[in-house]
Structure formats: C-alpha cells, structure tokens
C-alpha cells in the first residue's frame, strides 16, 4: 500500500483527522485516520490497534494497515461511506420495526463475534453504527474501538462509556463483563423504536441514578403501536442484573430478531420527531475514562 509519501505532508496539517485515500496499485479507497501523538495516551492507542488487528467480520470496520511518523500515527481503515444510523433513518421517509430489527440483528452478529473473541466494545451507541455505503440495502458496520478491551478472564472494572448508554453495573463501580455491550444494544433498540432515549436528564446525577435503578418506561402514545415482542426484547437486554441479561446469542434467537414478530407499520414520523427533539449533539458528549 503506497501511502507513505503522503504521510509527512498530512502530519504538518492535522491534529486528528480522517480522510479517504486510494491505494496507488489498485485504486481501492481507504479511510486514513491521522492522530497527533502528543494528544494521545499511548497505551489506549496500542490497545485499540491490538483489538483491531484481531477483528475480521463483515459488520465491523477493519484496520487495513498502520504507520507511524515522529509526530503522528496513521491508521489505514476500511472505508465506510454510508453515513451514521440516525441520519439514514431521518432520510428514509418510511421506517418500521422490521427495519430496526434488521439493524439490531447485524449489530448483534458483530458484537457476538467480538465477545466470542474476548473483545468488549464498551462504547456502543448510534454514532458508532455506520452504513457501509449509500446503497439502500447497505450493511451496518460497528466502528470506533477506542474504549474496547481484550478481556481473557471476562471481568473489567474501569468506568468508561457514554452517558445514556452505559450499564448500571459500570455506574455502580462493580466489576463487569461483556454484558455491558448487551445493555447498550438494548438502549439503542429503545431509541430506534421511539426516537428518544430510555434515560434522559439534564442533570447527570439524576441520569445515572435512573440508569442504576434501570428505571425506564414504554410511554403512551409513543409506544402504543410497538409490538409486545419488541418490548420483551428490550426488557431482556436492559435487565438490571447482568447475570440475567440476554447474551448476544440469546438475543439473536429472540422472535423480534430471528422471527417475524417485528411489525411492518410505519413509525417514521414519531421516531423522527423524537430524534430531532432529543438528540442535539451537545447533549450527548462522550465521558470516557479508558484503560
């Protein structure tokens, strides 16, 4: 891959940036992620690269190559050009439970692969779910492994993640497992079906208190047309007790994902209104303490 001549030029201009580049020999496009060394924690980047090098799944954005200069790191990533999940939903015009179910199934397949390889993502959220291309039936890709962890013994203790998506056991500062990813998928599913999050408070203390108690509801009228199967699925994914929470394998067998229980009723209007009202980017800043 003949990218090296480009790197010194890029490094003079960029602190942290991702742009598309093409391999000279084949013309194939890649995403070049440029990171300035002085703004990074070395161990965190090394961990991300180590995780990415272990991953090879059709629904996970892959690392193609890695370079280093005196001042920068360069990650050559698989190019994903279809945009973020929420943006695509807003652009659809028609959107149903079945559409949401198809998205969640792909996410579950990717995360199940990660878990089987002792990798925990730890920051699953809609912004990290991207469409591979602009095509109508493009697949979903899980991205951003900056907080991911390779865990051979299955237990972690460092608090990290994004407010609103983090599991109760993380906030309780207890040792936790891969189950934190399943909780996050439950939160994402909830949002995909109503347009607003299950836990939302302007005050972060109140927000975390609700999450620790797993205090959420299916409010009327927003959930009136959503299937009982979808609600059951969410309830099993957002189970407060991580030992009773669905694993990815159990989730993939649930009728809402594996069967035909998801309704084919258009919920576009209500979901879009919720998203536009609740998801100003300034409200959902990442709070991360990776290790």
PDB file of C-alpha atoms in Angstrom:
ATOM      1  CA  UNK A   1       0.000   0.000   0.000  1.00  0.00           C
ATOM      2  CA  UNK A   2       1.781   3.145  -1.236  1.00  0.00           C
ATOM      3  CA  UNK A   3       0.591   5.698   1.293  1.00  0.00           C
ATOM      4  CA  UNK A   4       3.880   6.648   2.941  1.00  0.00           C
ATOM      5  CA  UNK A   5       4.759   9.621   0.656  1.00  0.00           C
ATOM      6  CA  UNK A   6       1.513  11.269   1.714  1.00  0.00           C
ATOM      7  CA  UNK A   7       2.094  10.999   5.461  1.00  0.00           C
ATOM      8  CA  UNK A   8       4.682  13.763   6.131  1.00  0.00           C
ATOM      9  CA  UNK A   9       2.511  16.265   4.259  1.00  0.00           C
ATOM     10  CA  UNK A  10      -0.606  15.286   6.169  1.00  0.00           C
ATOM     11  CA  UNK A  11       1.165  15.362   9.529  1.00  0.00           C
ATOM     12  CA  UNK A  12       2.052  19.032   9.172  1.00  0.00           C
ATOM     13  CA  UNK A  13      -1.588  19.959   8.801  1.00  0.00           C
ATOM     14  CA  UNK A  14      -3.624  17.687  11.048  1.00  0.00           C
ATOM     15  CA  UNK A  15      -4.059  17.030  14.766  1.00  0.00           C
ATOM     16  CA  UNK A  16      -6.734  14.355  14.354  1.00  0.00           C
ATOM     17  CA  UNK A  17      -8.486  13.787  11.059  1.00  0.00           C
ATOM     18  CA  UNK A  18      -9.925  11.095   8.848  1.00  0.00           C
ATOM     19  CA  UNK A  19      -9.878  11.354   5.068  1.00  0.00           C
ATOM     20  CA  UNK A  20     -10.241   8.943   2.169  1.00  0.00           C
ATOM     21  CA  UNK A  21      -7.134   7.898   0.241  1.00  0.00           C
ATOM     22  CA  UNK A  22      -6.587   5.384  -2.514  1.00  0.00           C
ATOM     23  CA  UNK A  23      -4.017   2.651  -2.911  1.00  0.00           C
ATOM     24  CA  UNK A  24      -1.892   3.543  -5.946  1.00  0.00           C
ATOM     25  CA  UNK A  25      -1.561  -0.006  -7.221  1.00  0.00           C
ATOM     26  CA  UNK A  26      -5.267  -0.925  -7.206  1.00  0.00           C
ATOM     27  CA  UNK A  27      -7.117   2.393  -6.876  1.00  0.00           C
ATOM     28  CA  UNK A  28      -9.083   0.986  -3.938  1.00  0.00           C
ATOM     29  CA  UNK A  29     -10.287   3.589  -1.442  1.00  0.00           C
ATOM     30  CA  UNK A  30      -9.468   3.504   2.273  1.00  0.00           C
ATOM     31  CA  UNK A  31     -10.021   5.827   5.234  1.00  0.00           C
ATOM     32  CA  UNK A  32      -6.833   7.339   6.650  1.00  0.00           C
ATOM     33  CA  UNK A  33      -7.138   8.265  10.321  1.00  0.00           C
ATOM     34  CA  UNK A  34      -4.379  10.651  11.396  1.00  0.00           C
ATOM     35  CA  UNK A  35      -3.665  11.156  15.115  1.00  0.00           C
ATOM     36  CA  UNK A  36      -1.166  13.542  16.685  1.00  0.00           C
ATOM     37  CA  UNK A  37       0.952  11.755  19.278  1.00  0.00           C
ATOM     38  CA  UNK A  38       1.016  14.470  21.906  1.00  0.00           C
ATOM     39  CA  UNK A  39      -2.789  14.406  22.173  1.00  0.00           C
ATOM     40  CA  UNK A  40      -2.971  10.659  22.802  1.00  0.00           C
ATOM     41  CA  UNK A  41      -2.492   8.223  25.628  1.00  0.00           C
ATOM     42  CA  UNK A  42      -0.046   5.717  24.163  1.00  0.00           C
ATOM     43  CA  UNK A  43      -1.476   2.676  25.952  1.00  0.00           C
ATOM     44  CA  UNK A  44      -5.017   3.432  24.731  1.00  0.00           C
ATOM     45  CA  UNK A  45      -3.978   3.612  21.080  1.00  0.00           C
ATOM     46  CA  UNK A  46      -1.909   0.453  21.409  1.00  0.00           C
ATOM     47  CA  UNK A  47      -4.936  -1.292  22.878  1.00  0.00           C
ATOM     48  CA  UNK A  48      -7.179  -0.113  20.026  1.00  0.00           C
ATOM     49  CA  UNK A  49      -4.711  -1.289  17.400  1.00  0.00           C
ATOM     50  CA  UNK A  50      -4.254  -4.624  19.145  1.00  0.00           C
ATOM     51  CA  UNK A  51      -8.027  -5.133  19.177  1.00  0.00           C
ATOM     52  CA  UNK A  52      -8.495  -4.039  15.563  1.00  0.00           C
ATOM     53  CA  UNK A  53      -5.814  -6.430  14.357  1.00  0.00           C
ATOM     54  CA  UNK A  54      -7.782  -9.336  15.852  1.00  0.00           C
ATOM     55  CA  UNK A  55     -11.032  -8.409  14.123  1.00  0.00           C
ATOM     56  CA  UNK A  56     -12.286  -9.738  10.794  1.00  0.00           C
ATOM     57  CA  UNK A  57     -16.066  -9.550  10.466  1.00  0.00           C
ATOM     58  CA  UNK A  58     -18.335  -8.242   7.729  1.00  0.00           C
ATOM     59  CA  UNK A  59     -20.149  -5.902  10.134  1.00  0.00           C
ATOM     60  CA  UNK A  60     -17.067  -4.443  11.838  1.00  0.00           C
ATOM     61  CA  UNK A  61     -14.907  -1.662  10.384  1.00  0.00           C
ATOM     62  CA  UNK A  62     -11.485  -3.228   9.902  1.00  0.00           C
ATOM     63  CA  UNK A  63      -7.916  -1.950  10.219  1.00  0.00           C
ATOM     64  CA  UNK A  64      -6.031  -2.420   6.946  1.00  0.00           C
ATOM     65  CA  UNK A  65      -2.619  -1.072   7.949  1.00  0.00           C
ATOM     66  CA  UNK A  66      -0.776   1.111  10.447  1.00  0.00           C
ATOM     67  CA  UNK A  67       2.059   3.624  10.103  1.00  0.00           C
ATOM     68  CA  UNK A  68       3.965   5.868  12.498  1.00  0.00           C
ATOM     69  CA  UNK A  69       5.985   9.053  11.992  1.00  0.00           C
ATOM     70  CA  UNK A  70       7.882  11.141  14.536  1.00  0.00           C
ATOM     71  CA  UNK A  71       4.792  13.162  15.424  1.00  0.00           C
ATOM     72  CA  UNK A  72       1.758  11.170  14.217  1.00  0.00           C
ATOM     73  CA  UNK A  73       0.091   7.784  13.994  1.00  0.00           C
ATOM     74  CA  UNK A  74      -1.779   6.779  10.844  1.00  0.00           C
ATOM     75  CA  UNK A  75      -4.463   4.112  10.819  1.00  0.00           C
ATOM     76  CA  UNK A  76      -5.499   2.903   7.370  1.00  0.00           C
ATOM     77  CA  UNK A  77      -9.089   1.777   7.872  1.00  0.00           C
ATOM     78  CA  UNK A  78     -11.734   0.142   5.735  1.00  0.00           C
ATOM     79  CA  UNK A  79     -13.692   2.956   4.079  1.00  0.00           C
ATOM     80  CA  UNK A  80     -17.297   3.208   5.247  1.00  0.00           C
ATOM     81  CA  UNK A  81     -19.206   5.893   3.354  1.00  0.00           C
ATOM     82  CA  UNK A  82     -22.899   5.371   4.057  1.00  0.00           C
ATOM     83  CA  UNK A  83     -23.241   7.739   6.997  1.00  0.00           C
ATOM     84  CA  UNK A  84     -24.500   7.418  10.560  1.00  0.00           C
ATOM     85  CA  UNK A  85     -27.514   5.345  11.524  1.00  0.00           C
ATOM     86  CA  UNK A  86     -29.737   8.200  12.699  1.00  0.00           C
ATOM     87  CA  UNK A  87     -29.038  10.306   9.618  1.00  0.00           C
ATOM     88  CA  UNK A  88     -30.102   7.458   7.333  1.00  0.00           C
ATOM     89  CA  UNK A  89     -33.317   6.910   9.280  1.00  0.00           C
ATOM     90  CA  UNK A  90     -34.177  10.600   9.027  1.00  0.00           C
ATOM     91  CA  UNK A  91     -33.608  10.452   5.259  1.00  0.00           C
ATOM     92  CA  UNK A  92     -35.719   7.320   4.656  1.00  0.00           C
ATOM     93  CA  UNK A  93     -39.273   8.686   4.558  1.00  0.00           C
ATOM     94  CA  UNK A  94     -40.642   5.293   5.625  1.00  0.00           C
ATOM     95  CA  UNK A  95     -39.391   3.322   8.622  1.00  0.00           C
ATOM     96  CA  UNK A  96     -40.749   0.305  10.511  1.00  0.00           C
ATOM     97  CA  UNK A  97     -39.984  -2.064  13.377  1.00  0.00           C
ATOM     98  CA  UNK A  98     -38.743  -4.519  10.783  1.00  0.00           C
ATOM     99  CA  UNK A  99     -36.128  -2.003   9.648  1.00  0.00           C
ATOM    100  CA  UNK A 100     -34.992  -1.560  13.253  1.00  0.00           C
ATOM    101  CA  UNK A 101     -34.888  -5.318  13.766  1.00  0.00           C
ATOM    102  CA  UNK A 102     -32.642  -5.806  10.729  1.00  0.00           C
ATOM    103  CA  UNK A 103     -30.223  -3.186  12.054  1.00  0.00           C
ATOM    104  CA  UNK A 104     -30.108  -4.719  15.526  1.00  0.00           C
ATOM    105  CA  UNK A 105     -29.586  -8.210  14.114  1.00  0.00           C
ATOM    106  CA  UNK A 106     -26.453  -7.042  12.294  1.00  0.00           C
ATOM    107  CA  UNK A 107     -25.183  -5.262  15.390  1.00  0.00           C
ATOM    108  CA  UNK A 108     -25.767  -8.392  17.456  1.00  0.00           C
ATOM    109  CA  UNK A 109     -23.932 -10.558  14.938  1.00  0.00           C
ATOM    110  CA  UNK A 110     -20.934  -8.211  15.054  1.00  0.00           C
ATOM    111  CA  UNK A 111     -20.900  -7.956  18.851  1.00  0.00           C
ATOM    112  CA  UNK A 112     -21.403 -11.709  19.219  1.00  0.00           C
ATOM    113  CA  UNK A 113     -18.268 -12.166  17.104  1.00  0.00           C
ATOM    114  CA  UNK A 114     -16.382  -9.730  19.339  1.00  0.00           C
ATOM    115  CA  UNK A 115     -17.499 -11.476  22.520  1.00  0.00           C
ATOM    116  CA  UNK A 116     -16.506 -14.887  21.170  1.00  0.00           C
ATOM    117  CA  UNK A 117     -13.045 -13.398  20.657  1.00  0.00           C
ATOM    118  CA  UNK A 118     -12.928 -11.964  24.209  1.00  0.00           C
ATOM    119  CA  UNK A 119     -13.383  -8.384  22.988  1.00  0.00           C
ATOM    120  CA  UNK A 120     -15.776  -5.947  24.671  1.00  0.00           C
ATOM    121  CA  UNK A 121     -16.615  -2.769  22.757  1.00  0.00           C
ATOM    122  CA  UNK A 122     -17.678  -0.700  25.815  1.00  0.00           C
ATOM    123  CA  UNK A 123     -18.969   2.265  23.806  1.00  0.00           C
ATOM    124  CA  UNK A 124     -21.800   1.031  21.608  1.00  0.00           C
ATOM    125  CA  UNK A 125     -24.050   3.908  20.570  1.00  0.00           C
ATOM    126  CA  UNK A 126     -25.789   5.077  17.378  1.00  0.00           C
ATOM    127  CA  UNK A 127     -22.879   7.327  16.361  1.00  0.00           C
ATOM    128  CA  UNK A 128     -20.676   4.234  16.150  1.00  0.00           C
ATOM    129  CA  UNK A 129     -23.086   2.383  13.866  1.00  0.00           C
ATOM    130  CA  UNK A 130     -22.399   3.301  10.250  1.00  0.00           C
ATOM    131  CA  UNK A 131     -23.733   2.171   6.892  1.00  0.00           C
ATOM    132  CA  UNK A 132     -21.131   0.607   4.628  1.00  0.00           C
ATOM    133  CA  UNK A 133     -22.284   2.566   1.569  1.00  0.00           C
ATOM    134  CA  UNK A 134     -25.052   4.848   0.353  1.00  0.00           C
ATOM    135  CA  UNK A 135     -26.912   1.930  -1.249  1.00  0.00           C
ATOM    136  CA  UNK A 136     -30.445   1.264   0.001  1.00  0.00           C
ATOM    137  CA  UNK A 137     -29.649  -2.151   1.468  1.00  0.00           C
ATOM    138  CA  UNK A 138     -26.144  -1.365   2.707  1.00  0.00           C
ATOM    139  CA  UNK A 139     -24.982  -3.327   5.726  1.00  0.00           C
ATOM    140  CA  UNK A 140     -24.375  -1.866   9.185  1.00  0.00           C
ATOM    141  CA  UNK A 141     -20.792  -1.524  10.417  1.00  0.00           C
ATOM    142  CA  UNK A 142     -19.712  -1.243  14.054  1.00  0.00           C
ATOM    143  CA  UNK A 143     -16.905   1.298  14.451  1.00  0.00           C
ATOM    144  CA  UNK A 144     -14.708   3.134  16.981  1.00  0.00           C
ATOM    145  CA  UNK A 145     -12.804   0.748  19.210  1.00  0.00           C
ATOM    146  CA  UNK A 146     -11.088   3.422  21.294  1.00  0.00           C
ATOM    147  CA  UNK A 147     -12.620   2.093  24.518  1.00  0.00           C
ATOM    148  CA  UNK A 148     -12.663  -1.567  23.578  1.00  0.00           C
ATOM    149  CA  UNK A 149     -10.927  -4.115  25.742  1.00  0.00           C
ATOM    150  CA  UNK A 150      -9.472  -7.551  25.198  1.00  0.00           C
ATOM    151  CA  UNK A 151     -10.504  -9.476  28.266  1.00  0.00           C
ATOM    152  CA  UNK A 152      -9.307 -13.025  28.613  1.00  0.00           C
ATOM    153  CA  UNK A 153     -10.767 -13.523  32.093  1.00  0.00           C
ATOM    154  CA  UNK A 154     -14.077 -11.843  31.245  1.00  0.00           C
ATOM    155  CA  UNK A 155     -14.049  -9.200  34.010  1.00  0.00           C
ATOM    156  CA  UNK A 156     -13.368  -5.429  33.904  1.00  0.00           C
ATOM    157  CA  UNK A 157     -13.668  -2.658  36.460  1.00  0.00           C
ATOM    158  CA  UNK A 158     -12.786   0.691  34.819  1.00  0.00           C
ATOM    159  CA  UNK A 159     -15.724   3.076  34.437  1.00  0.00           C
ATOM    160  CA  UNK A 160     -15.991   4.230  30.817  1.00  0.00           C
ATOM    161  CA  UNK A 161     -18.535   4.785  28.089  1.00  0.00           C
ATOM    162  CA  UNK A 162     -21.069   7.394  27.022  1.00  0.00           C
ATOM    163  CA  UNK A 163     -23.747   8.769  29.381  1.00  0.00           C
ATOM    164  CA  UNK A 164     -27.124   7.339  28.491  1.00  0.00           C
ATOM    165  CA  UNK A 165     -25.750   4.063  27.110  1.00  0.00           C
ATOM    166  CA  UNK A 166     -23.631   2.812  29.993  1.00  0.00           C
ATOM    167  CA  UNK A 167     -24.834  -0.181  32.037  1.00  0.00           C
ATOM    168  CA  UNK A 168     -25.905   0.041  35.712  1.00  0.00           C
ATOM    169  CA  UNK A 169     -23.059  -2.150  36.971  1.00  0.00           C
ATOM    170  CA  UNK A 170     -20.486   0.207  35.445  1.00  0.00           C
ATOM    171  CA  UNK A 171     -22.025   3.199  37.229  1.00  0.00           C
ATOM    172  CA  UNK A 172     -22.163   1.181  40.452  1.00  0.00           C
ATOM    173  CA  UNK A 173     -18.389   0.766  40.129  1.00  0.00           C
ATOM    174  CA  UNK A 174     -18.682  -3.004  40.239  1.00  0.00           C
ATOM    175  CA  UNK A 175     -16.670  -5.499  38.200  1.00  0.00           C
ATOM    176  CA  UNK A 176     -18.459  -6.023  34.894  1.00  0.00           C
ATOM    177  CA  UNK A 177     -18.422  -8.286  31.855  1.00  0.00           C
ATOM    178  CA  UNK A 178     -19.412  -8.452  28.196  1.00  0.00           C
ATOM    179  CA  UNK A 179     -22.995  -7.925  29.348  1.00  0.00           C
ATOM    180  CA  UNK A 180     -22.408  -4.148  29.264  1.00  0.00           C
ATOM    181  CA  UNK A 181     -22.489  -4.276  25.459  1.00  0.00           C
ATOM    182  CA  UNK A 182     -25.860  -6.045  25.528  1.00  0.00           C
ATOM    183  CA  UNK A 183     -27.279  -3.315  27.767  1.00  0.00           C
ATOM    184  CA  UNK A 184     -26.113  -0.686  25.264  1.00  0.00           C
ATOM    185  CA  UNK A 185     -27.766  -2.573  22.407  1.00  0.00           C
ATOM    186  CA  UNK A 186     -30.988  -2.549  24.419  1.00  0.00           C
ATOM    187  CA  UNK A 187     -30.749   1.223  24.791  1.00  0.00           C
ATOM    188  CA  UNK A 188     -30.102   1.627  21.059  1.00  0.00           C
ATOM    189  CA  UNK A 189     -33.099  -0.594  20.246  1.00  0.00           C
ATOM    190  CA  UNK A 190     -35.331   1.502  22.500  1.00  0.00           C
ATOM    191  CA  UNK A 191     -34.257   4.681  20.704  1.00  0.00           C
ATOM    192  CA  UNK A 192     -34.737   3.143  17.261  1.00  0.00           C
ATOM    193  CA  UNK A 193     -38.378   2.434  18.081  1.00  0.00           C
ATOM    194  CA  UNK A 194     -39.446   5.749  19.602  1.00  0.00           C
ATOM    195  CA  UNK A 195     -36.769   8.321  18.746  1.00  0.00           C
ATOM    196  CA  UNK A 196     -35.858   9.235  22.321  1.00  0.00           C
ATOM    197  CA  UNK A 197     -33.634   7.559  24.940  1.00  0.00           C
ATOM    198  CA  UNK A 198     -34.933   5.459  27.840  1.00  0.00           C
ATOM    199  CA  UNK A 199     -32.879   7.528  30.270  1.00  0.00           C
ATOM    200  CA  UNK A 200     -32.604  11.281  29.906  1.00  0.00           C
ATOM    201  CA  UNK A 201     -31.980  14.002  32.460  1.00  0.00           C
ATOM    202  CA  UNK A 202     -30.236  17.341  32.092  1.00  0.00           C
ATOM    203  CA  UNK A 203     -28.635  16.639  35.463  1.00  0.00           C
ATOM    204  CA  UNK A 204     -26.096  13.830  35.127  1.00  0.00           C
ATOM    205  CA  UNK A 205     -26.525  12.740  38.747  1.00  0.00           C
ATOM    206  CA  UNK A 206     -30.233  12.115  38.140  1.00  0.00           C
ATOM    207  CA  UNK A 207     -29.460  10.402  34.845  1.00  0.00           C
ATOM    208  CA  UNK A 208     -27.050   7.952  36.442  1.00  0.00           C
ATOM    209  CA  UNK A 209     -29.443   7.331  39.315  1.00  0.00           C
ATOM    210  CA  UNK A 210     -32.174   6.278  36.862  1.00  0.00           C
ATOM    211  CA  UNK A 211     -29.792   4.018  34.987  1.00  0.00           C
ATOM    212  CA  UNK A 212     -28.570   2.333  38.176  1.00  0.00           C
ATOM    213  CA  UNK A 213     -32.198   1.551  39.017  1.00  0.00           C
ATOM    214  CA  UNK A 214     -32.982   0.555  35.409  1.00  0.00           C
ATOM    215  CA  UNK A 215     -35.896   2.980  35.675  1.00  0.00           C
ATOM    216  CA  UNK A 216     -37.477   3.374  32.254  1.00  0.00           C
ATOM    217  CA  UNK A 217     -40.954   3.009  30.738  1.00  0.00           C
ATOM    218  CA  UNK A 218     -42.770   2.499  27.431  1.00  0.00           C
ATOM    219  CA  UNK A 219     -44.709   5.756  27.351  1.00  0.00           C
ATOM    220  CA  UNK A 220     -48.073   6.205  25.691  1.00  0.00           C
ATOM    221  CA  UNK A 221     -48.787   7.201  22.951  1.00  0.00           C
ATOM    222  CA  UNK A 222     -45.257   6.752  21.580  1.00  0.00           C
ATOM    223  CA  UNK A 223     -45.152   3.015  22.300  1.00  0.00           C
ATOM    224  CA  UNK A 224     -48.796   2.177  21.644  1.00  0.00           C
ATOM    225  CA  UNK A 225     -48.118   0.797  18.160  1.00  0.00           C
ATOM    226  CA  UNK A 226     -44.893  -1.016  19.054  1.00  0.00           C
ATOM    227  CA  UNK A 227     -45.139  -4.809  19.360  1.00  0.00           C
ATOM    228  CA  UNK A 228     -45.046  -6.631  22.675  1.00  0.00           C
ATOM    229  CA  UNK A 229     -42.207  -8.693  21.228  1.00  0.00           C
ATOM    230  CA  UNK A 230     -40.060  -5.582  20.799  1.00  0.00           C
ATOM    231  CA  UNK A 231     -40.765  -4.530  24.378  1.00  0.00           C
ATOM    232  CA  UNK A 232     -39.899  -8.013  25.616  1.00  0.00           C
ATOM    233  CA  UNK A 233     -36.643  -7.944  23.693  1.00  0.00           C
ATOM    234  CA  UNK A 234     -35.691  -4.576  25.185  1.00  0.00           C
ATOM    235  CA  UNK A 235     -36.640  -5.752  28.677  1.00  0.00           C
ATOM    236  CA  UNK A 236     -34.276  -8.709  28.389  1.00  0.00           C
ATOM    237  CA  UNK A 237     -31.438  -6.570  27.023  1.00  0.00           C
ATOM    238  CA  UNK A 238     -31.931  -3.846  29.631  1.00  0.00           C
ATOM    239  CA  UNK A 239     -32.191  -6.246  32.560  1.00  0.00           C
ATOM    240  CA  UNK A 240     -30.598  -4.607  35.597  1.00  0.00           C
ATOM    241  CA  UNK A 241     -28.978  -7.840  36.774  1.00  0.00           C
ATOM    242  CA  UNK A 242     -26.199  -8.613  34.256  1.00  0.00           C
ATOM    243  CA  UNK A 243     -26.319 -12.335  35.046  1.00  0.00           C
ATOM    244  CA  UNK A 244     -29.979 -12.410  33.931  1.00  0.00           C
ATOM    245  CA  UNK A 245     -29.467 -10.106  30.961  1.00  0.00           C
ATOM    246  CA  UNK A 246     -29.622 -11.609  27.475  1.00  0.00           C
ATOM    247  CA  UNK A 247     -26.322 -12.569  25.896  1.00  0.00           C
ATOM    248  CA  UNK A 248     -25.836 -11.812  22.210  1.00  0.00           C
ATOM    249  CA  UNK A 249     -26.577 -15.445  21.397  1.00  0.00           C
ATOM    250  CA  UNK A 250     -29.861 -15.365  23.309  1.00  0.00           C
ATOM    251  CA  UNK A 251     -30.766 -12.044  21.682  1.00  0.00           C
ATOM    252  CA  UNK A 252     -30.148 -13.426  18.192  1.00  0.00           C
ATOM    253  CA  UNK A 253     -32.695 -16.186  18.885  1.00  0.00           C
ATOM    254  CA  UNK A 254     -35.430 -13.832  20.115  1.00  0.00           C
ATOM    255  CA  UNK A 255     -38.512 -13.751  17.821  1.00  0.00           C
ATOM    256  CA  UNK A 256     -38.218  -9.979  17.335  1.00  0.00           C
ATOM    257  CA  UNK A 257     -34.782 -10.513  15.776  1.00  0.00           C
ATOM    258  CA  UNK A 258     -34.874 -14.056  14.409  1.00  0.00           C
ATOM    259  CA  UNK A 259     -38.569 -14.404  13.584  1.00  0.00           C
ATOM    260  CA  UNK A 260     -41.381 -12.316  12.136  1.00  0.00           C
ATOM    261  CA  UNK A 261     -42.561 -10.660  15.348  1.00  0.00           C
ATOM    262  CA  UNK A 262     -41.430  -7.150  14.323  1.00  0.00           C
ATOM    263  CA  UNK A 263     -44.360  -5.118  12.978  1.00  0.00           C
ATOM    264  CA  UNK A 264     -44.415  -3.728   9.450  1.00  0.00           C
ATOM    265  CA  UNK A 265     -46.132  -0.497  10.493  1.00  0.00           C
ATOM    266  CA  UNK A 266     -44.629   2.867   9.517  1.00  0.00           C
ATOM    267  CA  UNK A 267     -43.302   4.660  12.622  1.00  0.00           C
ATOM    268  CA  UNK A 268     -41.158   7.164  10.708  1.00  0.00           C
ATOM    269  CA  UNK A 269     -42.975  10.308  11.818  1.00  0.00           C
ATOM    270  CA  UNK A 270     -42.928   9.660  15.558  1.00  0.00           C
ATOM    271  CA  UNK A 271     -39.346   8.345  15.574  1.00  0.00           C
ATOM    272  CA  UNK A 272     -38.013  11.291  13.584  1.00  0.00           C
ATOM    273  CA  UNK A 273     -39.798  13.808  15.800  1.00  0.00           C
ATOM    274  CA  UNK A 274     -38.220  12.185  18.848  1.00  0.00           C
ATOM    275  CA  UNK A 275     -34.746  12.137  17.322  1.00  0.00           C
ATOM    276  CA  UNK A 276     -34.867  15.736  16.183  1.00  0.00           C
ATOM    277  CA  UNK A 277     -36.129  16.861  19.595  1.00  0.00           C
ATOM    278  CA  UNK A 278     -33.779  14.865  21.813  1.00  0.00           C
ATOM    279  CA  UNK A 279     -30.512  14.330  20.017  1.00  0.00           C
ATOM    280  CA  UNK A 280     -28.760  17.657  19.749  1.00  0.00           C
ATOM    281  CA  UNK A 281     -25.105  16.563  19.715  1.00  0.00           C
ATOM    282  CA  UNK A 282     -24.205  18.892  22.583  1.00  0.00           C
ATOM    283  CA  UNK A 283     -26.421  16.852  24.934  1.00  0.00           C
ATOM    284  CA  UNK A 284     -24.632  13.582  24.280  1.00  0.00           C
ATOM    285  CA  UNK A 285     -20.953  14.270  24.814  1.00  0.00           C
ATOM    286  CA  UNK A 286     -18.719  11.301  25.498  1.00  0.00           C
ATOM    287  CA  UNK A 287     -17.347  10.892  29.011  1.00  0.00           C
ATOM    288  CA  UNK A 288     -14.535   8.401  28.781  1.00  0.00           C
ATOM    289  CA  UNK A 289     -12.017   7.031  31.247  1.00  0.00           C
ATOM    290  CA  UNK A 290     -10.419   4.248  29.253  1.00  0.00           C
ATOM    291  CA  UNK A 291      -7.877   1.777  30.499  1.00  0.00           C
TER     292      UNK A 291
END
